[in-house]
mmCIF file of C-alpha atoms and ligand atoms in Angstrom:
data_model
loop_
_atom_site.group_PDB
_atom_site.id
_atom_site.type_symbol
_atom_site.label_atom_id
_atom_site.label_comp_id
_atom_site.label_asym_id
_atom_site.label_seq_id
_atom_site.Cartn_x
_atom_site.Cartn_y
_atom_site.Cartn_z
ATOM 1 C CA MET G 1 26.067 3.798 35.893
ATOM 2 C CA ARG G 2 22.528 2.311 36.763
ATOM 3 C CA CYS G 3 21.270 0.362 33.904
ATOM 4 C CA LEU G 4 18.109 -1.704 33.544
ATOM 5 C CA VAL G 5 18.703 -4.787 31.299
ATOM 6 C CA THR G 6 15.299 -5.449 29.829
ATOM 7 C CA SER G 7 14.154 -8.989 28.073
ATOM 8 C CA SER G 8 17.018 -10.742 30.110
ATOM 9 C CA ARG G 9 17.458 -14.250 30.343
ATOM 10 C CA ASN G 10 19.855 -16.146 32.471
ATOM 11 C CA TYR G 11 22.432 -16.156 30.071
ATOM 12 C CA ASP G 12 22.169 -12.455 29.373
ATOM 13 C CA GLN G 13 22.977 -12.084 33.322
ATOM 14 C CA ASP G 14 25.787 -14.616 33.158
ATOM 15 C CA PHE G 15 27.859 -12.998 30.437
ATOM 16 C CA LEU G 16 26.860 -9.374 31.493
ATOM 17 C CA LEU G 17 27.992 -9.867 35.109
ATOM 18 C CA ALA G 18 31.301 -11.695 34.140
ATOM 19 C CA ALA G 19 32.016 -8.551 31.667
ATOM 20 C CA ASN G 20 30.967 -5.706 34.034
ATOM 21 C CA ASN G 21 33.021 -6.740 36.853
ATOM 22 C CA GLY G 22 31.410 -4.571 39.144
ATOM 23 C CA ARG G 23 31.710 -1.391 36.915
ATOM 24 C CA HIS G 24 28.085 -0.437 36.673
ATOM 25 C CA GLU G 25 24.876 -1.272 38.683
ATOM 26 C CA LEU G 26 22.999 -3.500 36.279
ATOM 27 C CA VAL G 27 19.455 -4.705 37.123
ATOM 28 C CA PHE G 28 17.965 -7.464 35.179
ATOM 29 C CA THR G 29 14.382 -7.959 34.192
ATOM 30 C CA GLU G 30 12.787 -10.500 32.003
ATOM 31 C CA THR G 31 9.944 -8.349 31.075
ATOM 32 C CA THR G 32 9.907 -7.044 27.699
ATOM 33 C CA LEU G 33 10.157 -3.315 27.493
ATOM 34 C CA ILE G 34 7.029 -1.902 25.527
ATOM 35 C CA ALA G 35 5.142 0.964 26.168
ATOM 36 C CA ASN G 36 3.222 -0.251 28.828
ATOM 37 C CA THR G 37 6.066 -1.666 30.810
ATOM 38 C CA ALA G 38 8.293 1.352 30.325
ATOM 39 C CA PHE G 39 7.539 2.675 33.706
ATOM 40 C CA MET G 40 10.013 0.042 35.005
ATOM 41 C CA ALA G 41 12.730 2.344 33.991
ATOM 42 C CA GLN G 42 11.985 4.645 36.752
ATOM 43 C CA GLY G 43 15.470 5.562 38.161
ATOM 44 C CA PHE G 44 17.643 4.249 35.193
ATOM 45 C CA PRO G 45 19.536 6.680 33.175
ATOM 46 C CA ALA G 46 20.511 3.681 30.969
ATOM 47 C CA VAL G 47 18.341 1.049 29.433
ATOM 48 C CA CYS G 48 19.968 -2.168 27.878
ATOM 49 C CA PRO G 49 17.183 -3.677 25.602
ATOM 50 C CA PHE G 50 17.162 -6.572 23.002
ATOM 51 C CA VAL G 51 15.538 -7.162 19.616
ATOM 52 C CA ASP G 52 12.408 -8.430 21.042
ATOM 53 C CA ASP G 53 11.645 -5.159 22.987
ATOM 54 C CA ARG G 54 9.619 -2.498 21.225
ATOM 55 C CA ILE G 55 11.004 0.720 21.697
ATOM 56 C CA ASP G 56 8.595 2.728 19.738
ATOM 57 C CA GLN G 57 7.180 6.165 20.037
ATOM 58 C CA ASP G 58 5.099 5.847 23.061
ATOM 59 C CA THR G 59 7.969 3.684 24.729
ATOM 60 C CA LEU G 60 10.505 6.187 24.128
ATOM 61 C CA HIS G 61 8.383 9.279 25.466
ATOM 62 C CA THR G 62 7.696 7.328 28.520
ATOM 63 C CA LEU G 63 11.534 6.549 29.099
ATOM 64 C CA ALA G 64 12.368 10.197 28.341
ATOM 65 C CA LYS G 65 10.001 11.532 31.209
ATOM 66 C CA LEU G 66 11.726 9.019 33.433
ATOM 67 C CA GLY G 67 14.895 10.156 33.247
ATOM 68 C CA THR G 68 16.447 7.601 30.640
ATOM 69 C CA LYS G 69 19.270 9.139 28.675
ATOM 70 C CA LEU G 70 21.017 6.159 27.024
ATOM 71 C CA LEU G 71 19.876 3.138 25.027
ATOM 72 C CA VAL G 72 22.682 0.429 24.880
ATOM 73 C CA LEU G 73 21.287 -2.075 22.564
ATOM 74 C CA ARG G 74 22.393 -5.732 22.791
ATOM 75 C CA SER G 75 22.103 -6.274 19.184
ATOM 76 C CA THR G 76 23.664 -5.032 15.645
ATOM 77 C CA GLY G 77 20.353 -4.348 14.277
ATOM 78 C CA TYR G 78 18.279 -1.089 15.681
ATOM 79 C CA ASN G 79 15.147 -1.671 13.556
ATOM 80 C CA HIS G 80 13.186 -1.945 16.937
ATOM 81 C CA VAL G 81 13.993 1.425 17.825
ATOM 82 C CA HIS G 82 12.041 4.456 16.445
ATOM 83 C CA LEU G 83 15.365 6.569 15.886
ATOM 84 C CA PRO G 84 13.989 9.664 15.094
ATOM 85 C CA THR G 85 11.926 9.880 18.393
ATOM 86 C CA ALA G 86 14.990 8.937 20.204
ATOM 87 C CA LYS G 87 16.906 11.487 18.463
ATOM 88 C CA GLN G 88 14.261 14.222 19.031
ATOM 89 C CA LEU G 89 14.154 13.354 22.760
ATOM 90 C CA GLY G 90 17.838 13.964 23.269
ATOM 91 C CA MET G 91 18.756 10.308 23.893
ATOM 92 C CA THR G 92 22.022 8.354 22.857
ATOM 93 C CA VAL G 93 21.682 5.279 20.968
ATOM 94 C CA MET G 94 24.484 2.597 21.007
ATOM 95 C CA ARG G 95 24.872 -0.823 19.702
ATOM 96 C CA VAL G 96 27.171 -3.657 19.157
ATOM 97 C CA ARG G 97 28.203 -2.987 15.940
ATOM 98 C CA GLU G 98 30.214 -6.306 15.287
ATOM 99 C CA TYR G 99 30.136 -9.566 17.659
ATOM 100 C CA SER G 100 30.699 -12.630 15.827
ATOM 101 C CA PRO G 101 29.610 -12.761 12.123
ATOM 102 C CA TYR G 102 30.780 -16.357 12.117
ATOM 103 C CA ALA G 103 28.086 -17.302 14.525
ATOM 104 C CA VAL G 104 25.295 -15.947 12.044
ATOM 105 C CA ALA G 105 27.001 -17.302 9.028
ATOM 106 C CA GLU G 106 27.595 -20.911 10.386
ATOM 107 C CA PHE G 107 23.863 -20.838 11.218
ATOM 108 C CA ALA G 108 22.790 -20.089 7.817
ATOM 109 C CA LEU G 109 25.038 -22.695 6.778
ATOM 110 C CA THR G 110 23.385 -25.159 9.204
ATOM 111 C CA LEU G 111 19.988 -24.240 7.871
ATOM 112 C CA MET G 112 21.253 -25.034 4.392
ATOM 113 C CA LEU G 113 22.754 -28.325 4.863
ATOM 114 C CA SER G 114 19.875 -29.519 7.351
ATOM 115 C CA LEU G 115 17.276 -28.604 4.638
ATOM 116 C CA ASN G 116 19.250 -30.095 1.846
ATOM 117 C CA ARG G 117 20.066 -33.406 3.574
ATOM 118 C CA HIS G 118 16.555 -33.501 5.464
ATOM 119 C CA LEU G 119 18.211 -33.862 8.943
ATOM 120 C CA HIS G 120 15.256 -32.606 10.760
ATOM 121 C CA LYS G 121 13.119 -35.613 9.098
ATOM 122 C CA ALA G 122 15.954 -38.066 9.741
ATOM 123 C CA TYR G 123 16.301 -37.160 13.547
ATOM 124 C CA ASN G 124 12.513 -37.890 13.897
ATOM 125 C CA ARG G 125 12.113 -40.791 11.607
ATOM 126 C CA ILE G 126 15.247 -42.787 13.254
ATOM 127 C CA ARG G 127 13.649 -42.498 16.703
ATOM 128 C CA GLU G 128 10.361 -44.242 15.494
ATOM 129 C CA GLY G 129 12.451 -47.244 14.070
ATOM 130 C CA ASN G 130 12.132 -45.920 10.217
ATOM 131 C CA LEU G 131 15.648 -46.284 8.372
ATOM 132 C CA LEU G 132 14.166 -45.911 4.705
ATOM 133 C CA LEU G 133 16.288 -43.155 2.713
ATOM 134 C CA ASP G 134 12.904 -42.443 0.820
ATOM 135 C CA GLY G 135 12.430 -38.783 0.970
ATOM 136 C CA LEU G 136 15.873 -37.942 2.227
ATOM 137 C CA LEU G 137 17.592 -37.506 -1.061
ATOM 138 C CA GLY G 138 20.063 -34.293 -1.191
ATOM 139 C CA PHE G 139 22.303 -32.580 -3.452
ATOM 140 C CA ASP G 140 25.685 -31.876 -3.403
ATOM 141 C CA MET G 141 26.759 -28.343 -2.295
ATOM 142 C CA HIS G 142 29.690 -28.362 -4.200
ATOM 143 C CA GLY G 143 29.270 -26.709 -7.719
ATOM 144 C CA LYS G 144 26.017 -25.007 -6.649
ATOM 145 C CA THR G 145 25.404 -21.416 -7.107
ATOM 146 C CA VAL G 146 24.306 -19.364 -3.919
ATOM 147 C CA GLY G 147 23.331 -15.855 -4.115
ATOM 148 C CA ILE G 148 24.377 -13.728 -1.070
ATOM 149 C CA VAL G 149 22.076 -10.685 -0.520
ATOM 150 C CA GLY G 150 23.768 -8.443 1.617
ATOM 151 C CA THR G 151 27.853 -8.688 1.473
ATOM 152 C CA GLY G 152 28.632 -6.928 4.926
ATOM 153 C CA LYS G 153 30.404 -8.988 7.779
ATOM 154 C CA ILE G 154 27.846 -11.946 7.749
ATOM 155 C CA GLY G 155 27.484 -12.312 4.232
ATOM 156 C CA MET G 156 31.071 -12.196 3.653
ATOM 157 C CA ALA G 157 31.777 -14.701 6.313
ATOM 158 C CA LEU G 158 29.117 -17.086 4.755
ATOM 159 C CA ALA G 159 30.596 -16.591 0.892
ATOM 160 C CA ARG G 160 34.246 -17.807 2.650
ATOM 161 C CA ILE G 161 32.744 -20.817 3.771
ATOM 162 C CA LEU G 162 30.845 -21.478 0.635
ATOM 163 C CA ARG G 163 33.817 -20.906 -1.506
ATOM 164 C CA GLY G 164 35.631 -23.528 0.609
ATOM 165 C CA MET G 165 32.726 -26.064 -0.156
ATOM 166 C CA GLY G 166 33.169 -25.326 -4.015
ATOM 167 C CA CYS G 167 30.014 -23.261 -4.339
ATOM 168 C CA HIS G 168 29.667 -20.433 -6.824
ATOM 169 C CA VAL G 169 28.790 -17.319 -5.121
ATOM 170 C CA LEU G 170 26.864 -14.355 -6.258
ATOM 171 C CA GLY G 171 26.578 -11.012 -4.626
ATOM 172 C CA TYR G 172 23.975 -8.236 -4.387
ATOM 173 C CA ASP G 173 24.709 -5.240 -2.120
ATOM 174 C CA LEU G 174 24.523 -1.289 -2.529
ATOM 175 C CA TYR G 175 28.077 -0.909 -1.764
ATOM 176 C CA PRO G 176 30.344 -3.939 -3.049
ATOM 177 C CA ASN G 177 32.679 -5.429 -0.811
ATOM 178 C CA PRO G 178 36.155 -4.868 -1.797
ATOM 179 C CA ASP G 179 37.379 -8.422 -0.508
ATOM 180 C CA ALA G 180 34.582 -10.043 -2.984
ATOM 181 C CA GLN G 181 36.793 -9.938 -6.205
ATOM 182 C CA GLU G 182 39.376 -12.110 -4.493
ATOM 183 C CA LEU G 183 37.026 -14.559 -3.269
ATOM 184 C CA GLY G 184 35.532 -14.869 -6.796
ATOM 185 C CA MET G 185 32.095 -13.647 -5.951
ATOM 186 C CA VAL G 186 30.511 -11.949 -8.786
ATOM 187 C CA TYR G 187 28.033 -8.975 -7.951
ATOM 188 C CA LEU G 188 24.698 -8.965 -9.864
ATOM 189 C CA PRO G 189 21.651 -6.818 -9.988
ATOM 190 C CA LEU G 190 18.962 -8.417 -7.408
ATOM 191 C CA GLU G 191 16.863 -9.766 -10.065
ATOM 192 C CA GLU G 192 19.663 -11.388 -12.215
ATOM 193 C CA LEU G 193 20.994 -12.789 -8.902
ATOM 194 C CA LEU G 194 17.883 -14.598 -8.129
ATOM 195 C CA ARG G 195 17.210 -15.943 -11.487
ATOM 196 C CA GLN G 196 20.754 -17.640 -11.338
ATOM 197 C CA SER G 197 20.874 -18.672 -7.615
ATOM 198 C CA GLN G 198 19.691 -22.347 -6.558
ATOM 199 C CA ILE G 199 20.245 -21.115 -2.742
ATOM 200 C CA VAL G 200 19.565 -17.371 -1.650
ATOM 201 C CA SER G 201 20.660 -16.240 1.671
ATOM 202 C CA LEU G 202 19.672 -12.855 3.073
ATOM 203 C CA HIS G 203 22.088 -10.509 5.263
ATOM 204 C CA LEU G 204 20.880 -7.095 4.943
ATOM 205 C CA PRO G 205 19.515 -4.727 7.747
ATOM 206 C CA LEU G 206 15.928 -4.120 7.580
ATOM 207 C CA LEU G 207 15.277 -0.814 6.322
ATOM 208 C CA PRO G 208 12.218 0.841 4.806
ATOM 209 C CA GLU G 209 13.923 0.305 1.585
ATOM 210 C CA THR G 210 14.630 -3.448 2.475
ATOM 211 C CA GLN G 211 11.035 -4.299 3.918
ATOM 212 C CA HIS G 212 9.684 -7.171 1.665
ATOM 213 C CA LEU G 213 12.729 -7.343 -0.332
ATOM 214 C CA LEU G 214 11.540 -10.704 -1.301
ATOM 215 C CA ASN G 215 7.937 -10.157 -2.607
ATOM 216 C CA ALA G 216 6.002 -12.517 -4.758
ATOM 217 C CA GLU G 217 7.241 -11.017 -7.709
ATOM 218 C CA ARG G 218 11.033 -11.623 -7.028
ATOM 219 C CA LEU G 219 10.430 -15.122 -5.416
ATOM 220 C CA ALA G 220 8.907 -15.913 -8.643
ATOM 221 C CA LEU G 221 12.165 -15.085 -10.197
ATOM 222 C CA LEU G 222 14.126 -18.004 -8.494
ATOM 223 C CA PRO G 223 14.574 -21.097 -10.150
ATOM 224 C CA LYS G 224 11.849 -23.902 -9.328
ATOM 225 C CA GLY G 225 13.076 -25.785 -6.512
ATOM 226 C CA ALA G 226 15.233 -23.060 -5.040
ATOM 227 C CA MET G 227 16.074 -22.515 -1.226
ATOM 228 C CA VAL G 228 15.601 -19.302 0.714
ATOM 229 C CA ILE G 229 17.615 -18.910 4.007
ATOM 230 C CA ASN G 230 16.715 -15.884 6.040
ATOM 231 C CA THR G 231 19.018 -15.105 9.130
ATOM 232 C CA GLY G 232 18.667 -11.257 8.613
ATOM 233 C CA ARG G 233 15.368 -10.035 9.655
ATOM 234 C CA GLY G 234 11.804 -11.320 9.301
ATOM 235 C CA GLY G 235 10.651 -8.075 7.338
ATOM 236 C CA LEU G 236 12.989 -8.699 4.400
ATOM 237 C CA ILE G 237 10.423 -11.504 3.282
ATOM 238 C CA ASP G 238 6.852 -10.951 2.865
ATOM 239 C CA THR G 239 5.836 -13.990 4.523
ATOM 240 C CA VAL G 240 2.307 -14.480 2.909
ATOM 241 C CA ALA G 241 3.953 -14.502 -0.474
ATOM 242 C CA LEU G 242 6.489 -17.002 0.741
ATOM 243 C CA ILE G 243 3.645 -19.147 1.819
ATOM 244 C CA GLY G 244 2.118 -18.846 -1.845
ATOM 245 C CA ALA G 245 5.567 -19.958 -3.385
ATOM 246 C CA LEU G 246 5.914 -23.006 -1.071
ATOM 247 C CA LYS G 247 2.134 -24.032 -1.784
ATOM 248 C CA SER G 248 2.693 -23.977 -5.366
ATOM 249 C CA GLN G 249 5.935 -25.994 -4.799
ATOM 250 C CA HIS G 250 8.074 -23.224 -6.762
ATOM 251 C CA LEU G 251 10.408 -23.178 -3.709
ATOM 252 C CA GLY G 252 12.175 -26.400 -2.650
ATOM 253 C CA ALA G 253 13.057 -25.375 0.920
ATOM 254 C CA VAL G 254 12.972 -22.571 3.041
ATOM 255 C CA GLY G 255 14.970 -21.728 6.326
ATOM 256 C CA LEU G 256 13.898 -19.084 8.630
ATOM 257 C CA ASP G 257 15.717 -17.873 11.898
ATOM 258 C CA VAL G 258 13.769 -14.716 11.898
ATOM 259 C CA TYR G 259 9.876 -13.967 11.331
ATOM 260 C CA GLU G 260 8.364 -10.677 10.621
ATOM 261 C CA GLU G 261 6.110 -10.919 13.559
ATOM 262 C CA GLU G 262 8.315 -12.574 16.033
ATOM 263 C CA ALA G 263 8.442 -10.034 18.479
ATOM 264 C CA GLU G 264 5.062 -11.339 19.803
ATOM 265 C CA LEU G 265 6.394 -14.744 19.818
ATOM 266 C CA TYR G 266 9.864 -15.503 20.135
ATOM 267 C CA PHE G 267 12.271 -15.718 23.160
ATOM 268 C CA ARG G 268 9.300 -17.221 25.283
ATOM 269 C CA ASP G 269 7.895 -20.798 25.972
ATOM 270 C CA HIS G 270 4.510 -21.183 24.374
ATOM 271 C CA CYS G 271 4.178 -24.996 25.026
ATOM 272 C CA ASP G 272 0.832 -24.284 26.816
ATOM 273 C CA ASP G 273 -0.353 -21.305 24.573
ATOM 274 C CA ILE G 274 -2.830 -21.441 21.704
ATOM 275 C CA ILE G 275 -0.689 -19.519 19.200
ATOM 276 C CA CYS G 276 -3.099 -17.302 17.236
ATOM 277 C CA ASP G 277 -0.735 -16.287 14.306
ATOM 278 C CA ASP G 278 -2.010 -18.293 11.326
ATOM 279 C CA THR G 279 0.819 -17.217 9.092
ATOM 280 C CA PHE G 280 3.438 -18.298 11.473
ATOM 281 C CA GLU G 281 1.486 -21.802 12.147
ATOM 282 C CA ARG G 282 0.976 -22.344 8.456
ATOM 283 C CA LEU G 283 4.903 -22.028 8.009
ATOM 284 C CA LEU G 284 5.384 -25.002 10.448
ATOM 285 C CA THR G 285 2.909 -27.370 8.104
ATOM 286 C CA PHE G 286 5.441 -27.476 5.622
ATOM 287 C CA PRO G 287 7.866 -30.668 5.403
ATOM 288 C CA ASN G 288 10.488 -28.487 3.705
ATOM 289 C CA VAL G 289 10.661 -25.655 6.023
ATOM 290 C CA ILE G 290 12.815 -25.199 8.941
ATOM 291 C CA VAL G 291 11.689 -22.182 11.502
ATOM 292 C CA THR G 292 14.320 -21.370 14.438
ATOM 293 C CA GLY G 293 13.641 -18.852 17.156
ATOM 294 C CA HIS G 294 16.202 -16.112 16.280
ATOM 295 C CA GLN G 295 19.088 -18.165 17.528
ATOM 296 C CA ALA G 296 21.611 -17.601 14.570
ATOM 297 C CA PHE G 297 23.926 -15.280 17.060
ATOM 298 C CA PHE G 298 23.832 -17.652 20.197
ATOM 299 C CA THR G 299 27.067 -18.781 20.404
ATOM 300 C CA ARG G 300 29.435 -18.611 23.876
ATOM 301 C CA GLU G 301 31.703 -16.120 21.795
ATOM 302 C CA ALA G 302 29.006 -13.848 20.502
ATOM 303 C CA LEU G 303 27.470 -13.349 23.943
ATOM 304 C CA GLN G 304 31.028 -12.832 25.373
ATOM 305 C CA THR G 305 31.551 -10.094 22.787
ATOM 306 C CA ILE G 306 27.977 -8.568 23.237
ATOM 307 C CA ALA G 307 28.529 -8.432 26.957
ATOM 308 C CA ALA G 308 31.877 -7.086 26.585
ATOM 309 C CA THR G 309 30.640 -4.417 23.885
ATOM 310 C CA THR G 310 27.827 -3.261 26.051
ATOM 311 C CA ILE G 311 29.795 -2.736 29.216
ATOM 312 C CA GLN G 312 32.415 -0.713 27.228
ATOM 313 C CA ASN G 313 29.466 1.368 25.683
ATOM 314 C CA LEU G 314 28.402 2.346 29.183
ATOM 315 C CA THR G 315 31.645 3.146 30.301
ATOM 316 C CA ASP G 316 32.372 5.278 27.120
ATOM 317 C CA TYR G 317 29.341 7.024 27.630
ATOM 318 C CA CYS G 318 30.000 7.588 31.370
ATOM 319 C CA GLU G 319 33.409 8.958 30.502
ATOM 320 C CA GLY G 320 32.178 11.095 27.655
ATOM 321 C CA ARG G 321 34.041 9.182 24.870
ATOM 322 C CA SER G 322 32.456 8.538 21.572
ATOM 323 C CA ASN G 323 32.915 5.273 19.844
ATOM 324 C CA ASP G 324 31.960 3.121 16.636
ATOM 325 C CA ASN G 325 28.786 2.039 18.528
ATOM 326 C CA VAL G 326 27.145 5.232 18.674
ATOM 327 C CA VAL G 327 24.172 5.281 16.408
ATOM 328 C CA PHE G 328 23.873 8.833 17.453
ATOM 329 C CA ALA G 329 24.237 10.884 20.577
HETATM 330 P P1 NAD X 401 26.579 -5.186 7.658
HETATM 331 O O1 NAD X 401 26.418 -3.675 8.076
HETATM 332 O O2 NAD X 401 28.242 -5.657 7.753
HETATM 333 O O3 NAD X 401 26.172 -5.639 6.334
HETATM 334 C C1 NAD X 401 24.842 -5.272 5.931
HETATM 335 C C2 NAD X 401 25.181 -5.080 4.178
HETATM 336 O O4 NAD X 401 23.978 -4.680 3.816
HETATM 337 C C3 NAD X 401 26.165 -3.868 3.959
HETATM 338 O O5 NAD X 401 27.087 -4.546 3.023
HETATM 339 C C4 NAD X 401 25.324 -2.930 3.116
HETATM 340 O O6 NAD X 401 25.954 -2.061 2.244
HETATM 341 C C5 NAD X 401 24.186 -3.759 2.893
HETATM 342 N N1 NAD X 401 22.826 -2.804 2.647
HETATM 343 C C6 NAD X 401 22.288 -2.105 3.370
HETATM 344 N N2 NAD X 401 21.348 -1.647 2.976
HETATM 345 C C7 NAD X 401 20.914 -2.063 1.683
HETATM 346 C C8 NAD X 401 19.900 -1.985 0.811
HETATM 347 N N3 NAD X 401 19.086 -1.132 0.700
HETATM 348 N N4 NAD X 401 20.377 -2.419 -0.490
HETATM 349 C C9 NAD X 401 21.475 -3.500 -0.662
HETATM 350 N N5 NAD X 401 22.404 -3.578 0.330
HETATM 351 C C10 NAD X 401 22.115 -2.847 1.382
HETATM 352 O O7 NAD X 401 25.545 -6.088 8.779
HETATM 353 P P2 NAD X 401 25.936 -7.746 9.091
HETATM 354 O O8 NAD X 401 26.878 -7.604 10.582
HETATM 355 O O9 NAD X 401 26.432 -8.480 8.235
HETATM 356 O O10 NAD X 401 24.620 -8.182 9.591
HETATM 357 C C11 NAD X 401 23.512 -8.103 8.585
HETATM 358 C C12 NAD X 401 22.057 -8.147 9.127
HETATM 359 O O11 NAD X 401 21.951 -9.685 9.992
HETATM 360 C C13 NAD X 401 21.956 -7.203 10.411
HETATM 361 O O12 NAD X 401 21.371 -5.981 9.903
HETATM 362 C C14 NAD X 401 21.029 -8.027 11.378
HETATM 363 O O13 NAD X 401 19.478 -7.580 11.051
HETATM 364 C C15 NAD X 401 21.268 -9.546 11.088
HETATM 365 N N6 NAD X 401 21.451 -10.241 12.002
HETATM 366 C C16 NAD X 401 20.712 -11.208 12.611
HETATM 367 C C17 NAD X 401 21.170 -12.093 13.637
HETATM 368 C C18 NAD X 401 20.574 -13.217 14.029
HETATM 369 O O14 NAD X 401 20.832 -13.778 15.275
HETATM 370 N N7 NAD X 401 19.581 -13.928 13.043
HETATM 371 C C19 NAD X 401 22.420 -11.744 14.185
HETATM 372 C C20 NAD X 401 22.960 -10.699 13.960
HETATM 373 C C21 NAD X 401 22.650 -9.839 12.687
#
């Protein structure tokens, strides 16, 4: 099947070509798929987008006119696709339901430990010959209470790691995970989880009902000095409220792999640009904030699985088979 792979980088190309093994005709472009660039899909019955592509109503209408029938997303999340329109236009949407929950869980832990032990400061300081320890004081993770919001595949992988480190783990989810009890995870209503957690880590999908789940009111429930980690989706947090909680010193540390307005910024080199997003720039001024560019998924194992699943999705579609990755057909 002829498939246009949008927003693709060299690593996407390497992993997809290796998994494809000549089965489908893959054409790669670095261009982001948005309404104004959708014309590039002319002649492609399948398009393979990434999370920074904006597959809104306009984009979908153009794709449908050009004959695109299938969207094979290289992601688990599908909040970047206007699903009702895709459905109305008769498109099939497939995703990568699961690749490596470990990649994201381990990255959430990386943010926690780096913030706790001020690794981002130590790295720079030592290069300037400053070997003072002042300002680098951390805390033992052992015995601390971590609230995991969203106890699906990634949330549970993180819970297992944290239990191994001697943390108390609290959980919040619409559907409690049957493995949680054995792990000693205690489910609480969200507000109570926030009151009791020294660290809170978000692992929910972005949906209308989870948009700004952490708002000013809920951030205020966290104990003073708490740490917030978000490797889910940027929109789970009201960033302006987060900045307020950092300015008032209510929050002790924040680690963000995702940002609500990231579609305009992430996965590109802005070294020579003036970044006009003042909210994003304000986040970068705090010494107790680490921002990364949506890299939690970025491990060799995850890319191999994303590529293999994407190729399998294309093959299953061509051969008229359904699978677990069909969002709808
Ligand atoms: P999952 O589907 O296994 O788990 C999501 C959990 O959220 C489920 O247990 C579900 O019951 C719960 N949930 C859904 N809606 C809810 C609501 N309204 N209130 C409470 N709980 C709700 O997903 P996962 O694989 O663990 O991934 C979680 C999220 O992580 C994804 O949706 C994606 O947005 C994000 N993610 C980020 C990266 C990255 O690189 N930063 C990579 C992969 C996934």
